[in-house]
Amino acid sequence: MGRLIIVSNRVPAPRERNQPAGGLAVGLKDALRQGDALWFGWSGRQVPEMSGDPTPAIDRVGNVTYATIDLTTAQHTGFYQNFSNGILWPLFHYRVGLMNYSRLDWEMYLSVNAMFARTLRPLLRPDDTIWIHDYHLFPLGQALRDLGVKCRIGFFLHIPFPPWSLVRALPGAELLLEDMQAYDLVGVQTPEDAENLNHALRMNSMAERAQAFPIGIDPVEFRTQAETSMKGTEVSRLRDSLRGAALVLGVDRLDYSKGLPERFKGYEALLSRYPEHRGRVTFLQVAPISRGNVEEYRQLRCQLDELTGRINGAYSEFDWTPIRYITRPISRDVLAGFYRMADVALITPLRDGMNLVAKEYIAAQDPADPGVLILSHFAGAAPELDEAVLVNPYDTDEIADALHQALTMQRPERQTRWTALEKEVCRTTAVSWANDFLRALDGAPVCVSS
């Protein structure tokens, strides 16, 4: 049986290779256990310049070989910051107006993908199965085919795929679709994403490649982590500081796709329209800063700072502050305890590929007294988690009504909703996601490009 080759923009840091902390590493943990495997990608390091292609640094942990390469500063800027995160990220999150296209960045994007292919090619064996991940690496499959690679190659997109009417705003969009013909299978998070991608392929007279494979978590492991965390000092400190107030919790990366200003305004509307909750509820938003050097993200942080100050200024009492807002990361094991003690999780992205925080919140709950999940219709998890209180994140009054509903919901209804949600979280897990994709890839018709 051949090896599994994982390719992603970033490879887990050395300290995370034994105990993955989150993201893709957690999702692939069980798939990587099943045999000899190689994980290839960027090391996270930048160098001023390079002469020729980089030589991969090799590190083996158990049955997994990690092969990492550095990027030059110019490559990181053009490929990663400007094109992947400055063009593809906003476009695929339906924010066309935030695109800032440059043909030089497009050329660097293609160049780095070609370099990835040239550097990976000598590490491959004929019977390998290659699984490439996410929007940074759309062209990589075709770049490998151009070098003669005939292995099965699958691709998974972790962010949404918008309708062709939006995607075509990207100069060269047809070329990216052509590159995707090199894959034997393309996985996306939701049926809507699959239909959008397949429609785009049909509109350009190309073969359909997309199927939906919703990603999940390890609910048993996360529940155990939450139970353990409840005994820790951080959870005790948080509980004591609330002084009996209900806890509404939001956990997101600081990103314009997460609907944070709308969420803050929805909470403000709760305090305005339902004054009985004043002094009796606290909203804790954890939003670690990401891409802090990008102007749109700096503006978002300023907006949230202003909203937090305005709301706290208008509604605080000498012994109560409505919003607590943290922009530094909190470890996953501590967050697990926060999820378990939170009365409400408020998760309102404007557009999200999946949103595993929603699934983690459900897994962390105490079955005897579970909290309530408020979830945006536009999260990829919403079709699976339809027993949550679903909201349109653009409607602040609807968020306020949902918060009031959640904060006053009686235990029998909370238990009924949670039981259905927990069943779904346990049905589609990280293990089933990886196994389902790899099984479908193994059975997919061999790509004509191979």
Short mmCIF file of C-alpha atoms in Angstrom, two decimals:
data_model
loop_
_atom_site.label_atom_id
_atom_site.label_comp_id
_atom_site.label_asym_id
_atom_site.label_seq_id
_atom_site.Cartn_x
_atom_site.Cartn_y
_atom_site.Cartn_z
CA MET A 1 0.00 0.00 0.00
CA GLY A 2 1.40 3.41 -0.99
CA ARG A 3 2.01 6.39 1.24
CA LEU A 4 -0.37 9.25 1.95
CA ILE A 5 1.21 12.55 0.88
CA ILE A 6 -0.31 15.64 2.52
CA VAL A 7 0.52 19.01 0.98
CA SER A 8 -0.53 22.27 2.61
CA ASN A 9 0.73 25.82 2.65
CA ARG A 10 1.89 25.44 6.26
CA VAL A 11 3.20 22.32 7.96
CA PRO A 12 2.67 21.86 11.72
CA ALA A 13 5.44 23.40 13.80
CA PRO A 14 7.86 20.90 15.38
CA ARG A 15 6.28 21.30 18.82
CA GLU A 16 2.85 20.36 17.36
CA ARG A 17 3.93 17.23 15.51
CA ASN A 18 3.40 14.90 18.45
CA GLN A 19 0.32 16.64 19.89
CA PRO A 20 -1.49 18.69 17.23
CA ALA A 21 -3.15 21.78 18.65
CA GLY A 22 -5.80 22.52 16.05
CA GLY A 23 -6.73 23.09 12.44
CA LEU A 24 -5.74 20.70 9.70
CA ALA A 25 -3.32 18.76 11.93
CA VAL A 26 -6.19 17.68 14.19
CA GLY A 27 -8.39 16.75 11.24
CA LEU A 28 -5.70 14.58 9.66
CA LYS A 29 -4.35 13.03 12.86
CA ASP A 30 -6.07 9.67 12.40
CA ALA A 31 -5.52 9.50 8.65
CA LEU A 32 -1.79 9.99 9.23
CA ARG A 33 -1.71 7.14 11.76
CA GLN A 34 -2.75 4.51 9.23
CA GLY A 35 0.57 4.00 7.46
CA ASP A 36 3.70 5.62 6.15
CA ALA A 37 3.01 9.29 5.36
CA LEU A 38 4.74 12.47 4.19
CA TRP A 39 3.60 16.04 4.96
CA PHE A 40 5.07 18.70 2.69
CA GLY A 41 4.77 22.49 2.79
CA TRP A 42 6.12 25.82 3.94
CA SER A 43 8.15 25.93 7.14
CA GLY A 44 6.79 29.32 8.20
CA ARG A 45 10.24 30.88 7.78
CA GLN A 46 11.25 33.63 5.37
CA VAL A 47 14.73 34.16 3.94
CA PRO A 48 15.94 37.29 2.10
CA GLU A 49 16.67 35.42 -1.13
CA MET A 50 17.51 31.98 -2.51
CA SER A 51 19.66 30.67 -5.33
CA GLY A 52 17.52 28.10 -7.10
CA ASP A 53 14.85 25.93 -5.49
CA PRO A 54 15.07 25.24 -1.74
CA THR A 55 16.16 21.91 -0.31
CA PRO A 56 13.49 20.46 1.99
CA ALA A 57 14.30 20.08 5.69
CA ILE A 58 13.33 16.56 6.76
CA ASP A 59 12.01 15.58 10.19
CA ARG A 60 10.46 12.21 11.02
CA VAL A 61 8.02 11.76 13.92
CA GLY A 62 6.68 8.25 14.23
CA ASN A 63 5.40 7.12 10.85
CA VAL A 64 5.16 10.66 9.41
CA THR A 65 7.97 12.43 7.54
CA TYR A 66 7.69 16.22 7.58
CA ALA A 67 9.38 17.98 4.65
CA THR A 68 9.43 21.77 4.85
CA ILE A 69 10.80 24.55 2.68
CA ASP A 70 11.41 28.23 3.28
CA LEU A 71 10.03 31.09 1.17
CA THR A 72 11.83 34.25 0.23
CA THR A 73 10.38 37.53 1.47
CA ALA A 74 9.25 38.35 -2.07
CA GLN A 75 7.55 34.97 -2.45
CA HIS A 76 5.80 35.31 0.90
CA THR A 77 4.55 38.79 0.01
CA GLY A 78 3.33 38.02 -3.51
CA PHE A 79 2.12 34.42 -3.12
CA TYR A 80 0.86 34.36 0.45
CA GLN A 81 -0.05 37.87 1.58
CA ASN A 82 -1.08 39.58 -1.63
CA PHE A 83 -2.62 36.86 -3.79
CA SER A 84 -3.75 34.04 -1.46
CA ASN A 85 -4.94 36.25 1.40
CA GLY A 86 -5.43 39.56 -0.39
CA ILE A 87 -7.35 38.26 -3.41
CA LEU A 88 -8.55 34.66 -3.05
CA TRP A 89 -9.59 34.94 0.62
CA PRO A 90 -11.93 37.95 0.20
CA LEU A 91 -13.26 36.72 -3.14
CA PHE A 92 -14.12 33.26 -1.83
CA HIS A 93 -15.77 34.83 1.21
CA TYR A 94 -18.02 36.89 -1.11
CA ARG A 95 -16.15 40.17 -0.51
CA VAL A 96 -15.21 41.09 -4.09
CA GLY A 97 -14.76 44.74 -3.18
CA LEU A 98 -11.77 43.91 -0.96
CA MET A 99 -9.78 42.36 -3.80
CA ASN A 100 -6.64 44.23 -4.82
CA TYR A 101 -5.46 42.45 -7.97
CA SER A 102 -1.97 42.71 -9.41
CA ARG A 103 -0.68 40.60 -12.28
CA LEU A 104 2.72 40.44 -10.58
CA ASP A 105 1.09 38.77 -7.55
CA TRP A 106 -0.73 36.34 -9.85
CA GLU A 107 2.56 35.43 -11.51
CA MET A 108 4.22 34.94 -8.12
CA TYR A 109 1.32 32.70 -7.04
CA LEU A 110 1.87 30.49 -10.07
CA SER A 111 5.64 30.59 -9.62
CA VAL A 112 5.53 29.43 -5.99
CA ASN A 113 3.12 26.62 -6.85
CA ALA A 114 5.49 25.49 -9.62
CA MET A 115 8.38 25.62 -7.13
CA PHE A 116 6.38 23.52 -4.65
CA ALA A 117 5.88 20.94 -7.41
CA ARG A 118 9.54 20.85 -8.43
CA THR A 119 10.64 20.47 -4.80
CA LEU A 120 8.07 17.80 -3.95
CA ARG A 121 8.56 15.74 -7.13
CA PRO A 122 11.84 14.01 -6.07
CA LEU A 123 10.23 12.92 -2.79
CA LEU A 124 7.37 11.04 -4.49
CA ARG A 125 6.93 7.35 -5.28
CA PRO A 126 4.74 5.92 -8.06
CA ASP A 127 2.16 4.39 -5.68
CA ASP A 128 1.70 7.46 -3.47
CA THR A 129 -1.69 9.11 -2.96
CA ILE A 130 -1.40 12.90 -2.87
CA TRP A 131 -3.89 15.07 -0.95
CA ILE A 132 -3.45 18.82 -1.50
CA HIS A 133 -5.16 21.33 0.78
CA ASP A 134 -6.67 24.75 0.32
CA TYR A 135 -6.75 27.85 -1.82
CA HIS A 136 -3.03 28.62 -1.65
CA LEU A 137 -2.36 25.59 -3.84
CA PHE A 138 -5.06 25.47 -6.53
CA PRO A 139 -2.50 25.12 -9.38
CA LEU A 140 -0.26 22.56 -7.67
CA GLY A 141 -1.93 19.46 -9.08
CA GLN A 142 -1.45 20.60 -12.67
CA ALA A 143 2.13 21.65 -11.90
CA LEU A 144 2.79 18.08 -10.69
CA ARG A 145 1.10 16.59 -13.77
CA ASP A 146 3.34 18.78 -15.95
CA LEU A 147 6.32 17.11 -14.26
CA GLY A 148 4.99 13.66 -15.12
CA VAL A 149 3.37 12.72 -11.79
CA LYS A 150 0.71 10.06 -12.41
CA CYS A 151 -0.30 9.32 -8.81
CA ARG A 152 -3.85 9.85 -7.68
CA ILE A 153 -4.15 13.51 -6.63
CA GLY A 154 -7.02 14.90 -4.59
CA PHE A 155 -7.69 18.46 -3.50
CA PHE A 156 -9.71 19.82 -0.58
CA LEU A 157 -10.93 23.41 -0.29
CA HIS A 158 -11.49 24.42 3.33
CA ILE A 159 -13.11 27.80 2.55
CA PRO A 160 -16.36 28.45 0.64
CA PHE A 161 -16.57 28.34 -3.15
CA PRO A 162 -18.83 31.18 -4.33
CA PRO A 163 -21.02 31.26 -7.46
CA TRP A 164 -19.35 31.63 -10.84
CA SER A 165 -20.86 35.12 -11.17
CA LEU A 166 -18.51 36.17 -8.33
CA VAL A 167 -15.52 33.95 -9.13
CA ARG A 168 -15.31 35.30 -12.67
CA ALA A 169 -14.41 38.72 -11.19
CA LEU A 170 -10.93 37.25 -10.72
CA PRO A 171 -8.72 37.78 -13.78
CA GLY A 172 -7.53 34.33 -14.78
CA ALA A 173 -10.34 32.47 -13.01
CA GLU A 174 -10.74 30.19 -16.01
CA LEU A 175 -7.08 29.22 -15.72
CA LEU A 176 -7.54 28.16 -12.10
CA LEU A 177 -10.51 26.02 -13.12
CA GLU A 178 -8.38 24.44 -15.87
CA ASP A 179 -5.71 23.64 -13.28
CA MET A 180 -8.33 21.89 -11.16
CA GLN A 181 -8.93 19.43 -13.98
CA ALA A 182 -5.66 17.82 -12.91
CA TYR A 183 -7.30 16.50 -9.74
CA ASP A 184 -9.06 13.16 -9.63
CA LEU A 185 -11.38 14.53 -6.94
CA VAL A 186 -12.04 17.97 -5.41
CA GLY A 187 -13.59 18.04 -1.95
CA VAL A 188 -15.49 21.01 -0.51
CA GLN A 189 -17.35 21.56 2.75
CA THR A 190 -21.02 21.79 1.71
CA PRO A 191 -23.35 20.74 -1.10
CA GLU A 192 -23.78 24.43 -1.96
CA ASP A 193 -20.01 24.79 -2.45
CA ALA A 194 -19.95 21.64 -4.58
CA GLU A 195 -22.76 22.90 -6.78
CA ASN A 196 -21.11 26.31 -7.16
CA LEU A 197 -17.80 24.76 -8.21
CA ASN A 198 -19.36 22.21 -10.54
CA HIS A 199 -21.51 24.92 -12.12
CA ALA A 200 -18.40 27.03 -12.72
CA LEU A 201 -16.73 24.04 -14.38
CA ARG A 202 -19.81 23.37 -16.53
CA MET A 203 -19.99 27.01 -17.58
CA ASN A 204 -16.44 26.68 -18.87
CA SER A 205 -17.05 23.33 -20.61
CA MET A 206 -14.95 21.41 -18.09
CA ALA A 207 -15.57 18.11 -16.32
CA GLU A 208 -17.16 18.26 -12.88
CA ARG A 209 -14.82 17.33 -10.03
CA ALA A 210 -16.44 18.51 -6.76
CA GLN A 211 -18.11 16.53 -3.98
CA ALA A 212 -19.07 17.66 -0.47
CA PHE A 213 -17.20 16.20 2.51
CA PRO A 214 -18.05 18.21 5.65
CA ILE A 215 -15.15 18.22 8.09
CA GLY A 216 -15.68 17.43 11.76
CA ILE A 217 -13.85 17.13 15.05
CA ASP A 218 -13.01 14.33 17.50
CA PRO A 219 -16.00 14.86 19.81
CA VAL A 220 -15.01 12.27 22.41
CA GLU A 221 -11.53 13.73 22.81
CA PHE A 222 -12.85 17.29 22.97
CA ARG A 223 -15.52 16.40 25.53
CA THR A 224 -12.85 14.82 27.72
CA GLN A 225 -10.69 17.93 27.32
CA ALA A 226 -13.61 20.15 28.34
CA GLU A 227 -14.38 18.06 31.42
CA THR A 228 -10.73 18.20 32.46
CA SER A 229 -10.49 21.94 31.82
CA MET A 230 -13.48 22.59 34.09
CA LYS A 231 -11.22 21.64 37.00
CA GLY A 232 -8.54 24.16 36.00
CA THR A 233 -7.79 27.53 37.54
CA GLU A 234 -8.71 29.51 34.41
CA VAL A 235 -12.30 28.25 34.39
CA SER A 236 -12.59 28.87 38.12
CA ARG A 237 -11.34 32.43 37.66
CA LEU A 238 -13.82 33.08 34.87
CA ARG A 239 -16.73 31.62 36.82
CA ASP A 240 -15.89 33.63 39.94
CA SER A 241 -15.55 36.85 37.94
CA LEU A 242 -19.05 36.46 36.45
CA ARG A 243 -20.66 36.57 39.91
CA GLY A 244 -23.66 34.56 38.73
CA ALA A 245 -24.15 36.31 35.38
CA ALA A 246 -24.90 34.19 32.30
CA LEU A 247 -22.00 33.83 29.86
CA VAL A 248 -22.33 34.43 26.11
CA LEU A 249 -19.14 33.28 24.37
CA GLY A 250 -17.71 34.05 20.94
CA VAL A 251 -14.44 32.53 19.69
CA ASP A 252 -13.11 33.58 16.28
CA ARG A 253 -9.97 34.65 14.52
CA LEU A 254 -10.04 38.43 14.04
CA ASP A 255 -11.26 38.44 10.45
CA TYR A 256 -13.84 40.39 8.46
CA SER A 257 -15.55 37.12 7.43
CA LYS A 258 -16.57 36.38 11.04
CA GLY A 259 -19.27 39.04 11.39
CA LEU A 260 -17.83 40.49 14.59
CA PRO A 261 -19.13 44.09 14.26
CA GLU A 262 -22.60 42.75 13.46
CA ARG A 263 -22.35 40.44 16.49
CA PHE A 264 -21.36 43.27 18.82
CA LYS A 265 -24.23 45.38 17.53
CA GLY A 266 -26.63 42.45 18.02
CA TYR A 267 -25.55 42.17 21.64
CA GLU A 268 -25.98 45.93 22.01
CA ALA A 269 -29.52 45.55 20.63
CA LEU A 270 -30.20 42.87 23.27
CA LEU A 271 -29.27 45.28 26.07
CA SER A 272 -31.37 48.03 24.49
CA ARG A 273 -34.48 46.01 23.67
CA TYR A 274 -34.41 43.55 26.58
CA PRO A 275 -33.24 45.61 29.57
CA GLU A 276 -34.00 42.74 31.95
CA HIS A 277 -30.68 41.18 30.88
CA ARG A 278 -28.59 44.15 31.95
CA GLY A 279 -26.29 43.14 34.76
CA ARG A 280 -27.29 39.50 34.30
CA VAL A 281 -25.27 38.52 31.20
CA THR A 282 -21.67 39.01 30.11
CA PHE A 283 -20.43 38.63 26.55
CA LEU A 284 -16.86 37.33 26.22
CA GLN A 285 -15.40 37.59 22.72
CA VAL A 286 -12.04 35.91 22.11
CA ALA A 287 -10.64 37.13 18.77
CA PRO A 288 -6.88 36.56 18.34
CA ILE A 289 -5.30 39.02 15.90
CA SER A 290 -4.44 37.63 12.47
CA ARG A 291 -2.83 39.42 9.53
CA GLY A 292 -2.43 42.48 11.73
CA ASN A 293 -0.29 44.22 9.10
CA VAL A 294 -3.14 44.24 6.54
CA GLU A 295 -5.11 47.50 6.39
CA GLU A 296 -8.56 45.85 6.36
CA TYR A 297 -7.70 43.97 9.55
CA ARG A 298 -6.37 47.08 11.26
CA GLN A 299 -9.61 48.86 10.41
CA LEU A 300 -11.64 45.94 11.77
CA ARG A 301 -9.73 46.02 15.05
CA CYS A 302 -10.30 49.77 15.38
CA GLN A 303 -14.01 49.28 14.70
CA LEU A 304 -14.31 46.59 17.37
CA ASP A 305 -12.35 48.67 19.87
CA GLU A 306 -14.77 51.55 19.24
CA LEU A 307 -17.85 49.33 19.55
CA THR A 308 -16.60 47.76 22.77
CA GLY A 309 -15.93 51.17 24.28
CA ARG A 310 -19.28 52.56 23.17
CA ILE A 311 -21.33 49.63 24.48
CA ASN A 312 -19.46 49.39 27.77
CA GLY A 313 -19.65 53.14 28.18
CA ALA A 314 -23.40 53.17 27.63
CA TYR A 315 -24.43 50.15 29.71
CA SER A 316 -21.73 49.38 32.31
CA GLU A 317 -22.45 49.62 36.02
CA PHE A 318 -19.82 50.05 38.71
CA ASP A 319 -19.98 46.27 39.32
CA TRP A 320 -20.74 44.96 35.81
CA THR A 321 -19.17 45.30 32.34
CA PRO A 322 -21.28 44.01 29.41
CA ILE A 323 -18.45 43.05 27.01
CA ARG A 324 -15.07 41.47 27.61
CA TYR A 325 -12.97 41.50 24.45
CA ILE A 326 -9.65 39.62 24.17
CA THR A 327 -7.36 39.81 21.13
CA ARG A 328 -4.66 37.41 22.31
CA PRO A 329 -4.93 33.63 21.81
CA ILE A 330 -6.22 31.32 24.54
CA SER A 331 -5.09 27.70 24.46
CA ARG A 332 -7.50 25.13 23.06
CA ASP A 333 -7.69 23.14 26.29
CA VAL A 334 -8.69 26.25 28.28
CA LEU A 335 -11.24 27.22 25.64
CA ALA A 336 -12.77 23.76 25.93
CA GLY A 337 -13.64 24.54 29.56
CA PHE A 338 -14.97 27.98 28.61
CA TYR A 339 -17.24 26.31 26.01
CA ARG A 340 -18.59 23.91 28.62
CA MET A 341 -19.49 26.62 31.11
CA ALA A 342 -20.90 29.09 28.53
CA ASP A 343 -24.69 29.43 28.58
CA VAL A 344 -24.70 30.57 24.94
CA ALA A 345 -22.25 30.32 22.04
CA LEU A 346 -22.71 33.22 19.60
CA ILE A 347 -21.24 32.23 16.22
CA THR A 348 -22.31 34.58 13.44
CA PRO A 349 -19.92 34.52 10.46
CA LEU A 350 -20.95 36.39 7.34
CA ARG A 351 -19.51 33.44 5.40
CA ASP A 352 -17.53 30.44 6.65
CA GLY A 353 -16.24 27.22 5.12
CA MET A 354 -17.39 25.10 8.07
CA ASN A 355 -16.75 26.65 11.53
CA LEU A 356 -15.53 23.93 13.86
CA VAL A 357 -16.02 26.15 16.91
CA ALA A 358 -19.75 25.42 16.62
CA LYS A 359 -19.07 21.68 16.72
CA GLU A 360 -16.58 22.03 19.57
CA TYR A 361 -19.16 23.94 21.61
CA ILE A 362 -21.71 21.16 21.18
CA ALA A 363 -19.16 18.45 22.05
CA ALA A 364 -18.10 20.31 25.21
CA GLN A 365 -21.57 20.61 26.75
CA ASP A 366 -22.85 18.95 29.91
CA PRO A 367 -25.78 16.74 28.78
CA ALA A 368 -27.61 17.43 32.04
CA ASP A 369 -27.58 21.20 31.53
CA PRO A 370 -26.41 22.12 28.02
CA GLY A 371 -26.02 25.61 26.64
CA VAL A 372 -27.56 27.02 23.46
CA LEU A 373 -25.81 27.42 20.11
CA ILE A 374 -26.70 30.53 18.08
CA LEU A 375 -25.36 30.02 14.56
CA SER A 376 -25.31 32.03 11.34
CA HIS A 377 -27.18 30.64 8.36
CA PHE A 378 -23.97 31.33 6.38
CA ALA A 379 -21.68 29.05 8.38
CA GLY A 380 -20.83 25.85 6.55
CA ALA A 381 -21.93 23.94 9.64
CA ALA A 382 -25.48 25.36 9.53
CA PRO A 383 -27.02 22.68 7.25
CA GLU A 384 -25.81 19.97 9.63
CA LEU A 385 -26.59 21.85 12.85
CA ASP A 386 -30.12 22.97 12.06
CA GLU A 387 -31.31 22.45 15.67
CA ALA A 388 -29.23 25.48 16.64
CA VAL A 389 -30.93 28.87 16.86
CA LEU A 390 -30.15 30.03 13.31
CA VAL A 391 -29.83 33.73 12.50
CA ASN A 392 -29.08 36.10 9.67
CA PRO A 393 -25.94 37.89 10.92
CA TYR A 394 -26.79 41.03 8.98
CA ASP A 395 -29.95 41.53 11.11
CA THR A 396 -28.89 42.86 14.51
CA ASP A 397 -32.43 42.69 15.87
CA GLU A 398 -32.62 39.02 14.90
CA ILE A 399 -29.38 38.42 16.82
CA ALA A 400 -30.88 40.23 19.82
CA ASP A 401 -34.05 38.13 19.64
CA ALA A 402 -31.99 34.94 19.38
CA LEU A 403 -29.92 35.93 22.41
CA HIS A 404 -33.08 36.60 24.41
CA GLN A 405 -34.53 33.26 23.28
CA ALA A 406 -31.35 31.43 24.26
CA LEU A 407 -30.96 33.14 27.63
CA THR A 408 -34.57 32.36 28.60
CA MET A 409 -34.77 28.87 27.08
CA GLN A 410 -35.84 26.21 29.57
CA ARG A 411 -33.72 23.13 30.23
CA PRO A 412 -35.98 20.56 28.46
CA GLU A 413 -35.80 22.49 25.18
CA ARG A 414 -32.07 23.01 25.58
CA GLN A 415 -31.59 19.29 26.11
CA THR A 416 -33.76 18.37 23.13
CA ARG A 417 -31.86 20.69 20.81
CA TRP A 418 -28.47 19.61 22.16
CA THR A 419 -29.25 15.89 21.80
CA ALA A 420 -29.99 16.33 18.09
CA LEU A 421 -26.92 18.53 17.59
CA GLU A 422 -24.60 16.17 19.48
CA LYS A 423 -25.80 13.23 17.37
CA GLU A 424 -24.83 15.14 14.22
CA VAL A 425 -21.42 16.16 15.62
CA CYS A 426 -20.70 12.51 16.44
CA ARG A 427 -21.90 11.32 13.02
CA THR A 428 -19.53 13.47 10.95
CA THR A 429 -16.12 13.54 12.63
CA ALA A 430 -12.55 14.31 11.66
CA VAL A 431 -11.97 10.58 11.17
CA SER A 432 -15.03 10.04 8.98
CA TRP A 433 -14.19 13.15 6.93
CA ALA A 434 -10.69 11.96 6.07
CA ASN A 435 -11.76 8.36 5.49
CA ASP A 436 -14.71 9.35 3.30
CA PHE A 437 -12.55 11.62 1.14
CA LEU A 438 -9.71 9.14 0.71
CA ARG A 439 -12.13 6.33 -0.07
CA ALA A 440 -13.85 8.47 -2.71
CA LEU A 441 -10.47 9.50 -4.14
CA ASP A 442 -9.40 5.88 -4.40
CA GLY A 443 -12.59 5.06 -6.31
CA ALA A 444 -12.73 8.17 -8.51
CA PRO A 445 -12.19 7.86 -12.26
CA VAL A 446 -8.56 8.53 -13.09
CA CYS A 447 -8.10 12.10 -14.31
CA VAL A 448 -7.48 12.39 -18.07
CA SER A 449 -4.51 14.68 -17.31
CA SER A 450 -2.73 11.84 -15.53
#
